[in-house]
Amino acid sequence: MQTLSCFLLTAQGFDSRSAYEITLWGKSADGRSIKIIVNDFHPLFFVDALAPESATSPVMLRKGLPLKSLDGKAVDCLYFATQSQMIDCARNLRGQNIPLFESDVHPTNRYLMERNVFGSFLVTGSAEEAPQGLVFRNPRLRGSNDEISLSVLSFDIETDADEGTIFCVALHGKADSVIMIGSGTSSETLFYVPDERTLLTTFFSICQKEDPDIIIGWNVIDFDLTVIQKRCDARGVLFSLGRDGRGRIIPADDANNKQTIVRIGGRVILDIPVILRSNFHTFDQYSLDFVAAEVLGEHKLITKTGRQKIDEIKHLFATDKEALARYCLEDTLLVSRICEKTEIITEAIERSKRSGAELGRGGGSVAAFDYVYLPRLHKAGYVAKDLLDIERPLAPLSGGYVMESRPGIFENVLILDFKSLYPSLIMTFCIDPLGFATQDIDPQENPYGTIFSKKSNVLPHIIRELMDARARAKAENNPHRSQAVKILMNSFYGVLGSNGCRFFSYDVAQSITQSGQFILKKTIDYIQKTTPYTILYGDTDSLFILLGPGHSNDAEEIAQTLSKTINQWLSSELLKDYDAESALELEFDVHFRHFFMPTIRGSTQGSKKRYCGTIQTPLGLKLMFKGLESARSDWTEIAKEFQSELYMRIFLGQAYEAYIAQILAGIKNGAYDKKLIYKKRLNKSIAEYTTNIPPHVVAASLLDEPKYHISYCITLDGPQPIEKLTSKLDYDHYIETQIKPVADAILERIGTSFDQIISGQTSLEL
């Protein structure tokens, strides 16, 4: 018997003969591969205790447990030999309108969540040595918090896009390798092979020798691995990428799969663009060349796209294989360097350790909530409904309170935020699915008027643990863990408000948002009645407080004092009115030295979620934009530059009329043509746009080959892609739609307008 600390890499469960078998792969703290085989766990779900025995066939065991549904009815647990038997029984019971509970929880997920496995775990049992590592059979598992180091391999392929065959494969891991079809003198890095079959077997051989825990690439699942699988099928080669010498990639269009399925035992596959998106790293485009330029300041060795790229790769394969090898290998290096710079793999590991999702799977908020919540619900003596039995809302859920803003240009504006407002409200008012079902036990009312149990609840305890974990992560200077906890914690309101969650309840979700509205309005009223300051704007969890001139030096001191006073007052009020222990904390966010709140375009009403201000930095004043043109990717570069410079000049009281004239003259004489490019993404195929066709679609339709990211200009002959510009740019369009709206938004606040300023500028005439 031995106990090892491990990290979970992959988990698969399937029916094998007459039993359900789970195969787990992990990496031990001492660097060994761990394979765990479990065949003594039985798929299960719960059923109303009054369900007749005859209806539960082919159940292996029916057992009464001290558990009940959230509406207080006793339930029995049904155990099955296989997952298919479990599914058949659930279908039969549902057909007879017999209530089911958690029949839609996957058995492998249930096995792991009941053992508190969140990435890291301890395995205890007898192990046998095998070629793929240590093998445990039916051991004991329990969660842990140990740190485990994981190895990474980056790879990329180049293909004949016309024929679908592979030219070469590059790998970057412990060593660099490029496998190339053709004849030539192999080197330490470049290996020539005679045919595609040998290329495939050599690739798998190198992967097994490298033995990575994580394999990364750019669109690696839907392109590289999918192509390799197809070529393996065509050449009769075993897809032996997994640690067990097997594997399978099932494309999205096979067997009605909504997404590509990856089955590679013991190796995590991370598609880096997908991981970047899921961890909130946003880019205008997600091509490797674009992201490499943004993150690293580097480009691919071949930057051509479409047909030109295909022809260039085929040309290099025919005439300069060493150059093609350098290009392919450089792509693997760029992917690795992007991962290192963004620390995206570390972030993904931390999210896995908080959500319970396997590292190779993004894991949605609903799945994470189930994983975290269900075991605790069972411990409290209750089971949850099937998702199919959740009642859908009859009315839309309300959001946070958004106050009408006061437009204008101001000095010294503070933003104070309620830290993690919704999680804090959950703790303060004990908002919880179980607490709502057991509200008669030590009842706790909230401003919405719903009642939850103070003693019989789960979610407030989970939130408190996450709050504490985030505080520890910050104290330990671990930004990745802090961010992972924050994302998970803040997602829980969205989960409770989603009818895709088995715990959805209109009243529970409304209790959170309505209590949030109450808190923000109450705080605004308190500030307006007890301080000399003005509230310019309020939005969900934020307050914009005007101090005015003369507070440049003491603004932060005022913010800290105000936050402390409000927190003390709020705690007292909630204890008095609701007998609630406040977990709410208002904190200072930012001091804007200058601040601009625009109006809604074409109206005198103040805008929402759109503003600009300056903050003081060691290097001087810095502009911050929210929701305005400079913060949006679909505005031209000239509009963004113009807005930043114009706003700063007006904030600082500097001359701006001549600057406007300079920009207009530059546009009209062509000096800024390279900054007049629009960039837009196609969300569907061109053919699907049938009415009100937008400009970027018109431009895309002129291309020889389809592209998803369109760069185009507006010309005198309409929208044209930059690859096929044949007409003169429509400069009046850019002035009217890009420059004038930006200028008028702020000029109107100082009593002038764009037209007034340019009306006397005869020098603008060309």
PDB file of C-alpha atoms in Angstrom, residues 37-279:
ATOM      1  CA  ILE A  37      -8.714   1.633 -13.044  1.00  0.00           C
ATOM      2  CA  VAL A  38     -11.998   1.632 -11.119  1.00  0.00           C
ATOM      3  CA  ASN A  39     -14.636  -1.046 -11.707  1.00  0.00           C
ATOM      4  CA  ASP A  40     -16.215  -1.239  -8.256  1.00  0.00           C
ATOM      5  CA  PHE A  41     -18.161   2.035  -8.592  1.00  0.00           C
ATOM      6  CA  HIS A  42     -21.772   1.706  -9.673  1.00  0.00           C
ATOM      7  CA  PRO A  43     -23.693   4.323 -11.692  1.00  0.00           C
ATOM      8  CA  LEU A  44     -26.606   5.645  -9.653  1.00  0.00           C
ATOM      9  CA  PHE A  45     -29.413   8.127  -9.320  1.00  0.00           C
ATOM     10  CA  PHE A  46     -32.289   8.777  -6.956  1.00  0.00           C
ATOM     11  CA  VAL A  47     -36.002   8.112  -7.270  1.00  0.00           C
ATOM     12  CA  ASP A  48     -39.127   8.874  -5.273  1.00  0.00           C
ATOM     13  CA  ALA A  49     -39.302   6.315  -2.454  1.00  0.00           C
ATOM     14  CA  LEU A  50     -42.913   5.570  -3.425  1.00  0.00           C
ATOM     15  CA  ALA A  51     -41.937   4.436  -6.934  1.00  0.00           C
ATOM     16  CA  PRO A  52     -42.990   0.784  -7.418  1.00  0.00           C
ATOM     17  CA  GLU A  53     -40.258  -1.841  -7.500  1.00  0.00           C
ATOM     18  CA  SER A  54     -41.449  -3.082 -10.882  1.00  0.00           C
ATOM     19  CA  ALA A  55     -40.693   0.297 -12.461  1.00  0.00           C
ATOM     20  CA  THR A  56     -36.991   0.304 -11.520  1.00  0.00           C
ATOM     21  CA  SER A  57     -35.806  -2.643 -13.615  1.00  0.00           C
ATOM     22  CA  PRO A  58     -32.958  -3.408 -14.403  1.00  0.00           C
ATOM     23  CA  VAL A  59     -31.690  -1.943 -11.107  1.00  0.00           C
ATOM     24  CA  MET A  60     -28.904  -3.880  -9.415  1.00  0.00           C
ATOM     25  CA  LEU A  61     -29.689  -2.545  -5.939  1.00  0.00           C
ATOM     26  CA  ARG A  62     -32.358  -0.254  -4.504  1.00  0.00           C
ATOM     27  CA  LYS A  63     -31.430   1.239  -1.184  1.00  0.00           C
ATOM     28  CA  GLY A  64     -33.106   3.624   1.209  1.00  0.00           C
ATOM     29  CA  LEU A  65     -30.806   6.408   2.385  1.00  0.00           C
ATOM     30  CA  PRO A  66     -31.316   9.294   4.826  1.00  0.00           C
ATOM     31  CA  LEU A  67     -31.873  11.632   1.872  1.00  0.00           C
ATOM     32  CA  LYS A  68     -34.853  13.555   0.555  1.00  0.00           C
ATOM     33  CA  SER A  69     -35.729  15.887  -2.262  1.00  0.00           C
ATOM     34  CA  LEU A  70     -35.764  19.647  -1.815  1.00  0.00           C
ATOM     35  CA  ASP A  71     -39.546  19.500  -1.472  1.00  0.00           C
ATOM     36  CA  GLY A  72     -39.155  17.136   1.488  1.00  0.00           C
ATOM     37  CA  LYS A  73     -40.051  13.780  -0.074  1.00  0.00           C
ATOM     38  CA  ALA A  74     -38.091  10.636   0.783  1.00  0.00           C
ATOM     39  CA  VAL A  75     -35.970   9.132  -1.996  1.00  0.00           C
ATOM     40  CA  ASP A  76     -34.274   5.830  -2.650  1.00  0.00           C
ATOM     41  CA  CYS A  77     -30.940   5.352  -4.381  1.00  0.00           C
ATOM     42  CA  LEU A  78     -30.821   3.074  -7.427  1.00  0.00           C
ATOM     43  CA  TYR A  79     -27.493   1.406  -8.250  1.00  0.00           C
ATOM     44  CA  PHE A  80     -26.728  -0.147 -11.637  1.00  0.00           C
ATOM     45  CA  ALA A  81     -24.088  -2.441 -13.050  1.00  0.00           C
ATOM     46  CA  THR A  82     -23.627  -0.310 -16.176  1.00  0.00           C
ATOM     47  CA  GLN A  83     -24.324   3.186 -17.393  1.00  0.00           C
ATOM     48  CA  SER A  84     -26.547   1.906 -20.212  1.00  0.00           C
ATOM     49  CA  GLN A  85     -28.765   0.158 -17.637  1.00  0.00           C
ATOM     50  CA  MET A  86     -28.946   3.394 -15.653  1.00  0.00           C
ATOM     51  CA  ILE A  87     -30.001   5.330 -18.752  1.00  0.00           C
ATOM     52  CA  ASP A  88     -32.609   2.736 -19.729  1.00  0.00           C
ATOM     53  CA  CYS A  89     -34.142   2.730 -16.250  1.00  0.00           C
ATOM     54  CA  ALA A  90     -34.274   6.530 -16.130  1.00  0.00           C
ATOM     55  CA  ARG A  91     -35.996   6.618 -19.510  1.00  0.00           C
ATOM     56  CA  ASN A  92     -38.579   4.056 -18.373  1.00  0.00           C
ATOM     57  CA  LEU A  93     -39.294   5.895 -15.110  1.00  0.00           C
ATOM     58  CA  ARG A  94     -39.642   9.229 -16.846  1.00  0.00           C
ATOM     59  CA  GLY A  95     -42.053   7.660 -19.297  1.00  0.00           C
ATOM     60  CA  GLN A  96     -44.239   6.741 -16.299  1.00  0.00           C
ATOM     61  CA  ASN A  97     -44.010  10.290 -14.858  1.00  0.00           C
ATOM     62  CA  ILE A  98     -42.111   9.053 -11.803  1.00  0.00           C
ATOM     63  CA  PRO A  99     -39.900  11.827 -10.319  1.00  0.00           C
ATOM     64  CA  LEU A 100     -36.148  11.368 -10.895  1.00  0.00           C
ATOM     65  CA  PHE A 101     -33.258  13.048  -9.137  1.00  0.00           C
ATOM     66  CA  GLU A 102     -29.759  13.517 -10.583  1.00  0.00           C
ATOM     67  CA  SER A 103     -30.216  10.853 -13.260  1.00  0.00           C
ATOM     68  CA  ASP A 104     -28.404  13.215 -15.637  1.00  0.00           C
ATOM     69  CA  VAL A 105     -25.175  13.348 -13.580  1.00  0.00           C
ATOM     70  CA  HIS A 106     -22.433  11.486 -15.438  1.00  0.00           C
ATOM     71  CA  PRO A 107     -21.131   8.542 -13.370  1.00  0.00           C
ATOM     72  CA  THR A 108     -17.461   9.493 -13.786  1.00  0.00           C
ATOM     73  CA  ASN A 109     -18.171  13.053 -12.636  1.00  0.00           C
ATOM     74  CA  ARG A 110     -20.104  11.695  -9.651  1.00  0.00           C
ATOM     75  CA  TYR A 111     -17.216   9.405  -8.711  1.00  0.00           C
ATOM     76  CA  LEU A 112     -14.755  12.310  -8.739  1.00  0.00           C
ATOM     77  CA  MET A 113     -16.944  14.944  -7.074  1.00  0.00           C
ATOM     78  CA  GLU A 114     -17.884  12.617  -4.225  1.00  0.00           C
ATOM     79  CA  ARG A 115     -14.165  12.204  -3.528  1.00  0.00           C
ATOM     80  CA  ASN A 116     -13.552  15.952  -3.639  1.00  0.00           C
ATOM     81  CA  VAL A 117     -11.130  15.671  -6.561  1.00  0.00           C
ATOM     82  CA  PHE A 118     -10.394  19.149  -7.904  1.00  0.00           C
ATOM     83  CA  GLY A 119      -7.355  18.599 -10.107  1.00  0.00           C
ATOM     84  CA  SER A 120      -5.025  17.491  -7.331  1.00  0.00           C
ATOM     85  CA  PHE A 121      -5.719  14.325  -5.353  1.00  0.00           C
ATOM     86  CA  LEU A 122      -4.171  11.608  -3.213  1.00  0.00           C
ATOM     87  CA  VAL A 123      -4.351   7.995  -4.336  1.00  0.00           C
ATOM     88  CA  THR A 124      -3.898   5.196  -1.800  1.00  0.00           C
ATOM     89  CA  GLY A 125      -3.614   1.529  -2.738  1.00  0.00           C
ATOM     90  CA  SER A 126      -1.439  -1.210  -4.141  1.00  0.00           C
ATOM     91  CA  ALA A 127       0.219  -0.395  -7.442  1.00  0.00           C
ATOM     92  CA  GLU A 128       1.896  -2.457 -10.114  1.00  0.00           C
ATOM     93  CA  GLU A 129       4.622  -1.314 -12.474  1.00  0.00           C
ATOM     94  CA  ALA A 130       3.632  -1.184 -16.123  1.00  0.00           C
ATOM     95  CA  PRO A 131       5.247   0.272 -19.297  1.00  0.00           C
ATOM     96  CA  GLN A 132       2.953   3.307 -19.092  1.00  0.00           C
ATOM     97  CA  GLY A 133       3.658   3.917 -15.388  1.00  0.00           C
ATOM     98  CA  LEU A 134       2.139   2.852 -12.074  1.00  0.00           C
ATOM     99  CA  VAL A 135      -1.274   1.183 -12.272  1.00  0.00           C
ATOM    100  CA  PHE A 136      -3.741   1.249  -9.350  1.00  0.00           C
ATOM    101  CA  ARG A 137      -6.901  -0.860  -9.298  1.00  0.00           C
ATOM    102  CA  ASN A 138      -9.848   0.304  -7.211  1.00  0.00           C
ATOM    103  CA  PRO A 139      -7.722   2.459  -4.883  1.00  0.00           C
ATOM    104  CA  ARG A 140      -8.915   5.104  -2.476  1.00  0.00           C
ATOM    105  CA  LEU A 141      -9.004   8.685  -3.807  1.00  0.00           C
ATOM    106  CA  ARG A 142      -9.420  11.935  -1.936  1.00  0.00           C
ATOM    107  CA  GLY A 143      -8.829  15.539  -2.891  1.00  0.00           C
ATOM    108  CA  SER A 144      -5.676  17.470  -2.041  1.00  0.00           C
ATOM    109  CA  ASN A 145      -4.136  20.886  -2.685  1.00  0.00           C
ATOM    110  CA  ASP A 146      -0.662  19.757  -3.691  1.00  0.00           C
ATOM    111  CA  GLU A 147       1.222  21.458  -6.519  1.00  0.00           C
ATOM    112  CA  ILE A 148       2.245  19.111  -9.329  1.00  0.00           C
ATOM    113  CA  SER A 149       4.582  20.077 -12.178  1.00  0.00           C
ATOM    114  CA  LEU A 150       3.301  19.170 -15.672  1.00  0.00           C
ATOM    115  CA  SER A 151       5.359  18.831 -18.871  1.00  0.00           C
ATOM    116  CA  VAL A 152       4.295  20.498 -22.127  1.00  0.00           C
ATOM    117  CA  LEU A 153       4.803  19.702 -25.822  1.00  0.00           C
ATOM    118  CA  SER A 154       3.896  22.131 -28.618  1.00  0.00           C
ATOM    119  CA  PHE A 155       3.384  20.843 -32.161  1.00  0.00           C
ATOM    120  CA  ASP A 156       2.207  21.987 -35.578  1.00  0.00           C
ATOM    121  CA  ILE A 157       1.662  20.445 -39.013  1.00  0.00           C
ATOM    122  CA  GLU A 158       1.885  21.788 -42.549  1.00  0.00           C
ATOM    123  CA  THR A 159      -0.297  20.236 -45.204  1.00  0.00           C
ATOM    124  CA  ASP A 160      -1.116  20.158 -48.862  1.00  0.00           C
ATOM    125  CA  ALA A 161      -4.458  21.912 -48.431  1.00  0.00           C
ATOM    126  CA  ASP A 162      -5.581  20.794 -51.886  1.00  0.00           C
ATOM    127  CA  GLU A 163      -4.906  17.104 -51.302  1.00  0.00           C
ATOM    128  CA  GLY A 164      -5.390  16.943 -47.525  1.00  0.00           C
ATOM    129  CA  THR A 165      -2.034  15.208 -46.990  1.00  0.00           C
ATOM    130  CA  ILE A 166       0.681  16.166 -44.505  1.00  0.00           C
ATOM    131  CA  PHE A 167       4.014  17.639 -45.595  1.00  0.00           C
ATOM    132  CA  CYS A 168       5.712  17.891 -42.192  1.00  0.00           C
ATOM    133  CA  VAL A 169       5.241  17.927 -38.423  1.00  0.00           C
ATOM    134  CA  ALA A 170       7.203  20.083 -35.975  1.00  0.00           C
ATOM    135  CA  LEU A 171       7.488  19.438 -32.241  1.00  0.00           C
ATOM    136  CA  HIS A 172       8.882  21.659 -29.473  1.00  0.00           C
ATOM    137  CA  GLY A 173       9.312  20.074 -26.055  1.00  0.00           C
ATOM    138  CA  LYS A 174      12.385  18.693 -24.324  1.00  0.00           C
ATOM    139  CA  ALA A 175      13.965  18.884 -27.792  1.00  0.00           C
ATOM    140  CA  ASP A 176      13.000  20.361 -31.159  1.00  0.00           C
ATOM    141  CA  SER A 177      12.115  18.069 -34.054  1.00  0.00           C
ATOM    142  CA  VAL A 178      10.744  18.452 -37.561  1.00  0.00           C
ATOM    143  CA  ILE A 179       9.655  15.360 -39.500  1.00  0.00           C
ATOM    144  CA  MET A 180       9.618  16.067 -43.247  1.00  0.00           C
ATOM    145  CA  ILE A 181       8.540  13.897 -46.168  1.00  0.00           C
ATOM    146  CA  GLY A 182      11.288  13.800 -48.772  1.00  0.00           C
ATOM    147  CA  SER A 183      14.901  12.950 -49.322  1.00  0.00           C
ATOM    148  CA  GLY A 184      17.776  14.853 -47.905  1.00  0.00           C
ATOM    149  CA  THR A 185      20.386  14.852 -45.207  1.00  0.00           C
ATOM    150  CA  SER A 186      18.791  14.650 -41.785  1.00  0.00           C
ATOM    151  CA  SER A 187      20.174  16.826 -39.012  1.00  0.00           C
ATOM    152  CA  GLU A 188      19.814  16.975 -35.250  1.00  0.00           C
ATOM    153  CA  THR A 189      16.450  18.695 -35.690  1.00  0.00           C
ATOM    154  CA  LEU A 190      15.235  17.836 -39.197  1.00  0.00           C
ATOM    155  CA  PHE A 191      14.341  14.222 -39.999  1.00  0.00           C
ATOM    156  CA  TYR A 192      13.492  13.146 -43.547  1.00  0.00           C
ATOM    157  CA  VAL A 193      11.091  10.244 -44.033  1.00  0.00           C
ATOM    158  CA  PRO A 194      10.073   8.560 -47.292  1.00  0.00           C
ATOM    159  CA  ASP A 195       6.293   8.757 -47.001  1.00  0.00           C
ATOM    160  CA  GLU A 196       3.292   9.915 -44.986  1.00  0.00           C
ATOM    161  CA  ARG A 197       2.875   6.607 -43.189  1.00  0.00           C
ATOM    162  CA  THR A 198       6.432   6.822 -41.831  1.00  0.00           C
ATOM    163  CA  LEU A 199       5.862  10.465 -40.912  1.00  0.00           C
ATOM    164  CA  LEU A 200       2.857   9.477 -38.784  1.00  0.00           C
ATOM    165  CA  THR A 201       4.578   6.583 -37.001  1.00  0.00           C
ATOM    166  CA  THR A 202       7.659   8.759 -36.360  1.00  0.00           C
ATOM    167  CA  PHE A 203       5.471  11.515 -34.934  1.00  0.00           C
ATOM    168  CA  PHE A 204       3.812   9.111 -32.483  1.00  0.00           C
ATOM    169  CA  SER A 205       7.199   7.616 -31.580  1.00  0.00           C
ATOM    170  CA  ILE A 206       8.649  11.031 -30.708  1.00  0.00           C
ATOM    171  CA  CYS A 207       5.536  11.922 -28.684  1.00  0.00           C
ATOM    172  CA  GLN A 208       5.846   8.702 -26.679  1.00  0.00           C
ATOM    173  CA  LYS A 209       9.543   9.430 -26.069  1.00  0.00           C
ATOM    174  CA  GLU A 210       8.814  13.033 -25.021  1.00  0.00           C
ATOM    175  CA  ASP A 211       5.916  11.724 -22.878  1.00  0.00           C
ATOM    176  CA  PRO A 212       4.225  15.125 -22.307  1.00  0.00           C
ATOM    177  CA  ASP A 213       1.398  15.667 -19.852  1.00  0.00           C
ATOM    178  CA  ILE A 214       0.013  18.546 -21.931  1.00  0.00           C
ATOM    179  CA  ILE A 215       0.021  18.915 -25.715  1.00  0.00           C
ATOM    180  CA  ILE A 216      -0.594  22.418 -27.047  1.00  0.00           C
ATOM    181  CA  GLY A 217      -1.114  23.970 -30.441  1.00  0.00           C
ATOM    182  CA  TRP A 218      -3.064  26.565 -32.413  1.00  0.00           C
ATOM    183  CA  ASN A 219      -6.434  25.153 -33.509  1.00  0.00           C
ATOM    184  CA  VAL A 220      -4.766  21.879 -32.618  1.00  0.00           C
ATOM    185  CA  ILE A 221      -7.995  19.928 -32.082  1.00  0.00           C
ATOM    186  CA  ASP A 222     -10.151  20.926 -35.043  1.00  0.00           C
ATOM    187  CA  PHE A 223      -7.246  21.071 -37.471  1.00  0.00           C
ATOM    188  CA  ASP A 224      -3.907  19.407 -36.610  1.00  0.00           C
ATOM    189  CA  LEU A 225      -5.186  16.382 -34.690  1.00  0.00           C
ATOM    190  CA  THR A 226      -8.253  15.992 -36.883  1.00  0.00           C
ATOM    191  CA  VAL A 227      -6.054  15.908 -40.002  1.00  0.00           C
ATOM    192  CA  ILE A 228      -3.658  13.441 -38.357  1.00  0.00           C
ATOM    193  CA  GLN A 229      -6.563  11.159 -37.445  1.00  0.00           C
ATOM    194  CA  LYS A 230      -7.859  11.242 -41.022  1.00  0.00           C
ATOM    195  CA  ARG A 231      -4.422  10.467 -42.434  1.00  0.00           C
ATOM    196  CA  CYS A 232      -4.008   7.622 -39.926  1.00  0.00           C
ATOM    197  CA  ASP A 233      -7.296   6.176 -41.149  1.00  0.00           C
ATOM    198  CA  ALA A 234      -6.217   6.581 -44.770  1.00  0.00           C
ATOM    199  CA  ARG A 235      -2.773   5.020 -44.218  1.00  0.00           C
ATOM    200  CA  GLY A 236      -3.807   2.269 -41.817  1.00  0.00           C
ATOM    201  CA  VAL A 237      -1.776   3.714 -38.921  1.00  0.00           C
ATOM    202  CA  LEU A 238      -2.836   3.348 -35.301  1.00  0.00           C
ATOM    203  CA  PHE A 239      -3.502   6.763 -33.716  1.00  0.00           C
ATOM    204  CA  SER A 240      -1.200   6.010 -30.786  1.00  0.00           C
ATOM    205  CA  LEU A 241      -0.882   9.405 -29.119  1.00  0.00           C
ATOM    206  CA  GLY A 242      -2.181   8.405 -25.675  1.00  0.00           C
ATOM    207  CA  ARG A 243      -0.124   6.999 -22.838  1.00  0.00           C
ATOM    208  CA  ASP A 244      -1.924   3.728 -23.384  1.00  0.00           C
ATOM    209  CA  GLY A 245      -0.781   3.676 -27.014  1.00  0.00           C
ATOM    210  CA  ARG A 246      -4.243   4.535 -28.283  1.00  0.00           C
ATOM    211  CA  GLY A 247      -6.416   7.553 -28.986  1.00  0.00           C
ATOM    212  CA  ARG A 248      -9.186   8.877 -31.150  1.00  0.00           C
ATOM    213  CA  ILE A 249     -10.310  12.225 -32.539  1.00  0.00           C
ATOM    214  CA  ILE A 250     -13.993  12.242 -33.507  1.00  0.00           C
ATOM    215  CA  PRO A 251     -14.703  15.320 -35.664  1.00  0.00           C
ATOM    216  CA  ALA A 252     -17.664  17.568 -34.980  1.00  0.00           C
ATOM    217  CA  ASP A 253     -19.453  16.452 -38.133  1.00  0.00           C
ATOM    218  CA  ASP A 254     -19.216  12.751 -37.279  1.00  0.00           C
ATOM    219  CA  ALA A 255     -22.158  11.024 -35.555  1.00  0.00           C
ATOM    220  CA  ASN A 256     -23.935  14.375 -35.033  1.00  0.00           C
ATOM    221  CA  ASN A 257     -21.275  15.604 -32.624  1.00  0.00           C
ATOM    222  CA  LYS A 258     -21.709  19.273 -31.756  1.00  0.00           C
ATOM    223  CA  GLN A 259     -17.983  19.587 -31.156  1.00  0.00           C
ATOM    224  CA  THR A 260     -14.877  17.544 -31.809  1.00  0.00           C
ATOM    225  CA  ILE A 261     -14.364  14.796 -29.228  1.00  0.00           C
ATOM    226  CA  VAL A 262     -10.840  14.094 -27.991  1.00  0.00           C
ATOM    227  CA  ARG A 263     -10.083  10.731 -26.444  1.00  0.00           C
ATOM    228  CA  ILE A 264      -6.393  10.567 -25.612  1.00  0.00           C
ATOM    229  CA  GLY A 265      -5.665   8.795 -22.365  1.00  0.00           C
ATOM    230  CA  GLY A 266      -3.126  10.463 -20.089  1.00  0.00           C
ATOM    231  CA  ARG A 267      -2.459  13.569 -22.158  1.00  0.00           C
ATOM    232  CA  VAL A 268      -4.300  16.882 -21.919  1.00  0.00           C
ATOM    233  CA  ILE A 269      -4.879  18.640 -25.242  1.00  0.00           C
ATOM    234  CA  LEU A 270      -5.044  22.427 -24.962  1.00  0.00           C
ATOM    235  CA  ASP A 271      -6.178  24.417 -27.971  1.00  0.00           C
ATOM    236  CA  ILE A 272      -4.562  27.735 -27.058  1.00  0.00           C
ATOM    237  CA  PRO A 273      -7.014  30.131 -28.801  1.00  0.00           C
ATOM    238  CA  VAL A 274      -9.883  28.413 -26.985  1.00  0.00           C
ATOM    239  CA  ILE A 275      -8.054  28.561 -23.645  1.00  0.00           C
ATOM    240  CA  LEU A 276      -7.239  32.244 -24.161  1.00  0.00           C
ATOM    241  CA  ARG A 277     -10.908  33.043 -24.779  1.00  0.00           C
ATOM    242  CA  SER A 278     -12.172  31.001 -21.844  1.00  0.00           C
ATOM    243  CA  ASN A 279      -9.702  32.756 -19.541  1.00  0.00           C
TER     244      ASN A 279
END
